[in-house]
């Protein structure tokens, strides 16, 4: 059972425009969320996180929004750059279950120059 | 900081042999490390949680006797795939959490295992 879902396997955006990557989850106990970026044949790189006490967290060009009632989070990248082209994974954790994170299936972002 | 390395990065072996993959935290101590497996176009699947000085905790469906995990020190965890078969071919990734730090996991670059 996929508790974290990324329904868009791929996304293409023009350079300079906004990229919006979406993630939905089913477990209402999830209280900590992260976004990772992954290049082919490399391990994921941490991008940004958000806890359930917040609805927004911003770090430079990256902003994560959390809508707890909808069990939905999104990652906004603005402005998008060609170097942002990668696979983006969202991950979620319920604190009362320890350190296990559940990952989505990823969204492949292509930023077109 | 917070660099995690894996060795080897790519290994090809014959069916029936055993393969050891190392995961090292280079500039920090990690009391907890995680081993993931990723199939093509699929998400990272947690295999086990490795705790320094104690037995690993395996996720449901992961064979303990096939995937041996040893976390001998605060900077090293190893995954040994015993009697590997072609269906074990995959991309294996480890991650580590800073001892006493946040919950952010720092990932290694991954190891691609191909079993012939």
Short mmCIF file of C-alpha atoms in Angstrom, two decimals:
data_model
loop_
_atom_site.label_atom_id
_atom_site.label_comp_id
_atom_site.label_asym_id
_atom_site.label_seq_id
_atom_site.Cartn_x
_atom_site.Cartn_y
_atom_site.Cartn_z
CA UNK A 1 0.00 0.00 0.00
CA UNK A 2 1.58 3.24 -1.17
CA UNK A 3 1.10 5.70 1.69
CA UNK A 4 2.87 8.50 -0.14
CA UNK A 5 1.92 9.17 -3.72
CA UNK A 6 3.32 11.34 -6.44
CA UNK A 7 0.80 11.03 -9.22
CA UNK A 8 2.78 12.89 -11.85
CA UNK A 9 5.69 10.76 -13.02
CA UNK A 10 7.11 13.61 -15.06
CA UNK A 11 6.93 17.37 -15.48
CA UNK A 12 8.46 19.76 -18.02
CA UNK A 13 8.88 23.46 -17.33
CA UNK A 14 10.51 26.33 -19.17
CA UNK A 15 13.57 27.86 -17.59
CA UNK A 16 12.62 30.81 -15.40
CA UNK A 17 9.09 29.61 -14.80
CA UNK A 18 7.71 27.99 -11.66
CA UNK A 19 7.88 24.23 -11.13
CA UNK A 20 5.22 22.73 -8.88
CA UNK A 21 5.65 19.17 -7.73
CA UNK A 22 2.82 17.52 -5.84
CA UNK A 23 2.65 14.81 -3.23
CA UNK A 24 -0.32 13.20 -1.48
CA UNK A 25 -0.35 10.99 1.56
CA UNK A 26 -2.91 8.78 3.23
CA UNK A 27 -1.65 8.43 6.80
CA UNK A 28 -3.00 11.23 9.00
CA UNK A 29 -0.32 10.42 11.57
CA UNK A 30 2.46 11.66 9.30
CA UNK A 31 3.93 14.77 10.90
CA UNK A 32 7.25 15.35 9.17
CA UNK A 33 7.85 15.65 5.47
CA UNK A 34 10.89 16.00 3.30
CA UNK A 35 11.72 16.56 -0.34
CA UNK A 36 14.73 14.95 -1.95
CA UNK A 37 16.34 15.49 -5.32
CA UNK A 38 17.99 12.62 -7.14
CA UNK A 39 20.20 12.46 -10.19
CA UNK A 40 20.58 9.18 -12.09
CA UNK A 41 22.87 6.64 -10.42
CA UNK A 42 23.28 8.88 -7.39
CA UNK A 43 21.77 8.88 -3.93
CA UNK A 44 19.03 11.37 -3.05
CA UNK A 45 20.04 14.81 -1.81
CA UNK A 46 18.01 16.49 0.89
CA UNK A 47 16.28 19.66 -0.28
CA UNK A 48 13.80 20.95 2.25
CA UNK A 49 11.59 19.72 5.07
CA UNK A 50 8.43 20.77 6.85
CA UNK A 51 6.79 19.65 10.06
CA UNK A 52 3.08 19.43 10.54
CA UNK A 53 3.01 22.48 12.81
CA UNK A 54 3.76 24.62 9.79
CA UNK A 55 2.04 25.09 6.48
CA UNK A 56 4.94 26.64 4.62
CA UNK A 57 8.70 26.50 4.66
CA UNK A 58 10.92 28.46 2.34
CA UNK A 59 14.59 28.06 1.48
CA UNK A 60 15.85 30.17 -1.38
CA UNK A 61 14.17 29.12 -4.59
CA UNK A 62 12.45 26.20 -2.89
CA UNK A 63 9.20 26.45 -0.96
CA UNK A 64 7.23 23.56 0.47
CA UNK A 65 3.54 23.95 1.25
CA UNK A 66 1.62 21.58 3.50
CA UNK A 67 -2.17 21.22 3.51
CA UNK A 68 -2.91 18.85 6.35
CA UNK A 69 -6.66 18.73 5.81
CA UNK A 70 -6.11 17.64 2.22
CA UNK A 71 -3.12 15.46 3.10
CA UNK A 72 -1.21 17.20 0.37
CA UNK A 73 2.13 18.86 0.06
CA UNK A 74 3.81 20.58 -2.80
CA UNK A 75 7.25 21.80 -3.71
CA UNK A 76 7.57 25.04 -5.60
CA UNK A 77 10.77 25.91 -7.41
CA UNK A 78 11.02 29.44 -8.71
CA UNK A 79 12.65 30.40 -10.92
CA UNK A 80 13.35 26.97 -12.38
CA UNK A 81 16.83 26.35 -13.74
CA UNK A 82 18.14 23.63 -16.08
CA UNK A 83 20.24 22.26 -13.21
CA UNK A 84 17.02 21.52 -11.35
CA UNK A 85 16.30 18.73 -13.82
CA UNK A 86 16.21 15.59 -11.69
CA UNK A 87 13.82 13.20 -9.99
CA UNK A 88 12.15 14.61 -6.90
CA UNK A 89 10.92 12.39 -4.11
CA UNK A 90 8.71 13.39 -1.23
CA UNK A 91 8.92 11.40 1.99
CA UNK A 92 6.83 11.34 5.12
CA UNK A 93 7.17 10.03 8.64
CA UNK A 94 4.99 9.53 11.68
CA UNK A 95 7.03 10.37 14.77
CA UNK A 96 5.37 7.70 16.85
CA UNK A 97 6.63 4.98 14.52
CA UNK A 98 10.29 5.85 14.78
CA UNK A 99 12.58 6.79 11.94
CA UNK A 100 10.88 5.04 9.06
CA UNK A 101 10.20 7.35 6.17
CA UNK A 102 7.78 6.46 3.40
CA UNK A 103 8.82 7.65 -0.02
CA UNK A 104 6.74 8.56 -3.04
CA UNK A 105 7.55 7.14 -6.45
CA UNK A 106 9.16 10.34 -7.64
CA UNK A 107 8.50 12.99 -10.27
CA UNK A 108 11.02 13.55 -13.02
CA UNK A 109 11.41 17.27 -13.61
CA UNK A 110 12.86 18.58 -16.85
CA UNK A 111 13.64 22.27 -17.06
CA UNK A 112 13.89 23.34 -20.67
CA UNK A 113 16.45 26.06 -21.40
CA UNK B 1 29.46 18.20 5.97
CA UNK B 2 27.23 15.14 6.41
CA UNK B 3 28.75 13.10 3.62
CA UNK B 4 27.87 9.45 3.21
CA UNK B 5 29.84 7.17 0.94
CA UNK B 6 29.12 3.72 -0.42
CA UNK B 7 31.49 1.15 -1.77
CA UNK B 8 31.45 -0.26 -4.33
CA UNK B 9 29.43 2.00 -6.58
CA UNK B 10 28.78 -0.82 -9.04
CA UNK B 11 29.26 -4.54 -8.70
CA UNK B 12 28.61 -7.42 -11.07
CA UNK B 13 28.64 -10.91 -9.68
CA UNK B 14 27.70 -14.45 -10.59
CA UNK B 15 24.57 -16.05 -9.26
CA UNK B 16 25.19 -17.81 -5.95
CA UNK B 17 27.98 -15.55 -4.74
CA UNK B 18 27.79 -13.11 -1.86
CA UNK B 19 28.33 -9.39 -2.17
CA UNK B 20 29.18 -6.92 0.58
CA UNK B 21 28.25 -3.25 0.31
CA UNK B 22 29.73 -0.70 2.69
CA UNK B 23 28.10 2.50 3.87
CA UNK B 24 30.26 5.05 5.66
CA UNK B 25 29.51 8.39 7.26
CA UNK B 26 32.66 10.33 6.45
CA UNK B 27 32.46 13.38 8.66
CA UNK B 28 29.93 12.55 11.32
CA UNK B 29 28.85 9.78 13.63
CA UNK B 30 25.68 7.93 12.78
CA UNK B 31 24.00 5.81 15.41
CA UNK B 32 21.33 4.89 12.90
CA UNK B 33 21.69 3.98 9.26
CA UNK B 34 19.09 2.81 6.81
CA UNK B 35 19.27 0.52 3.81
CA UNK B 36 16.96 1.08 0.86
CA UNK B 37 16.40 -0.69 -2.38
CA UNK B 38 15.17 1.03 -5.50
CA UNK B 39 13.71 -0.70 -8.52
CA UNK B 40 13.54 1.16 -11.83
CA UNK B 41 10.89 3.88 -11.83
CA UNK B 42 9.84 2.98 -8.31
CA UNK B 43 10.24 4.63 -4.95
CA UNK B 44 12.86 3.85 -2.38
CA UNK B 45 11.82 0.84 -0.36
CA UNK B 46 13.17 0.67 3.16
CA UNK B 47 14.78 -2.70 3.78
CA UNK B 48 16.12 -2.34 7.29
CA UNK B 49 17.18 0.05 10.02
CA UNK B 50 20.70 -0.50 11.23
CA UNK B 51 21.59 0.54 14.77
CA UNK B 52 25.17 0.65 15.97
CA UNK B 53 25.97 -2.18 18.31
CA UNK B 54 22.66 -3.97 17.98
CA UNK B 55 20.76 -6.11 15.54
CA UNK B 56 19.16 -4.50 12.54
CA UNK B 57 15.42 -4.10 12.32
CA UNK B 58 14.09 -5.52 9.08
CA UNK B 59 10.97 -4.44 7.27
CA UNK B 60 8.25 -6.93 6.55
CA UNK B 61 9.06 -9.13 3.60
CA UNK B 62 12.82 -8.61 3.76
CA UNK B 63 14.73 -11.84 4.37
CA UNK B 64 17.10 -11.40 7.30
CA UNK B 65 19.25 -14.35 6.31
CA UNK B 66 19.64 -13.11 2.78
CA UNK B 67 20.39 -9.48 3.51
CA UNK B 68 22.83 -9.45 6.40
CA UNK B 69 23.38 -6.08 8.03
CA UNK B 70 26.19 -5.25 10.40
CA UNK B 71 26.63 -1.85 12.05
CA UNK B 72 29.97 -2.37 13.73
CA UNK B 73 30.86 1.25 14.41
CA UNK B 74 29.35 4.72 14.46
CA UNK B 75 30.58 5.35 10.93
CA UNK B 76 30.16 2.03 9.16
CA UNK B 77 27.27 -0.23 8.24
CA UNK B 78 27.54 -3.14 5.81
CA UNK B 79 24.92 -4.95 3.79
CA UNK B 80 25.81 -8.42 2.57
CA UNK B 81 23.62 -9.97 -0.09
CA UNK B 82 24.13 -13.68 0.40
CA UNK B 83 23.76 -16.22 -2.40
CA UNK B 84 22.75 -13.49 -4.79
CA UNK B 85 20.35 -14.26 -7.62
CA UNK B 86 19.39 -12.21 -10.68
CA UNK B 87 16.24 -10.97 -8.93
CA UNK B 88 18.47 -9.31 -6.34
CA UNK B 89 19.82 -7.01 -9.03
CA UNK B 90 18.89 -3.52 -7.97
CA UNK B 91 20.12 -0.15 -6.77
CA UNK B 92 20.90 -0.23 -3.07
CA UNK B 93 21.13 3.05 -1.16
CA UNK B 94 22.06 3.70 2.43
CA UNK B 95 21.35 6.75 4.54
CA UNK B 96 22.44 7.97 7.92
CA UNK B 97 21.16 10.26 10.63
CA UNK B 98 23.53 12.45 12.61
CA UNK B 99 23.88 11.22 16.17
CA UNK B 100 22.08 13.75 18.33
CA UNK B 101 21.07 15.76 15.29
CA UNK B 102 17.89 16.32 13.33
CA UNK B 103 15.89 13.64 11.60
CA UNK B 104 17.25 14.49 8.20
CA UNK B 105 18.64 11.48 6.45
CA UNK B 106 21.80 11.91 4.41
CA UNK B 107 22.04 9.48 1.56
CA UNK B 108 24.95 7.69 0.03
CA UNK B 109 25.42 7.65 -3.74
CA UNK B 110 24.05 4.15 -4.06
CA UNK B 111 25.42 0.83 -5.26
CA UNK B 112 24.20 -0.83 -8.40
CA UNK B 113 24.22 -4.61 -8.08
CA UNK B 114 23.93 -6.76 -11.17
CA UNK B 115 23.71 -10.50 -10.67
CA UNK B 116 24.33 -12.57 -13.76
#
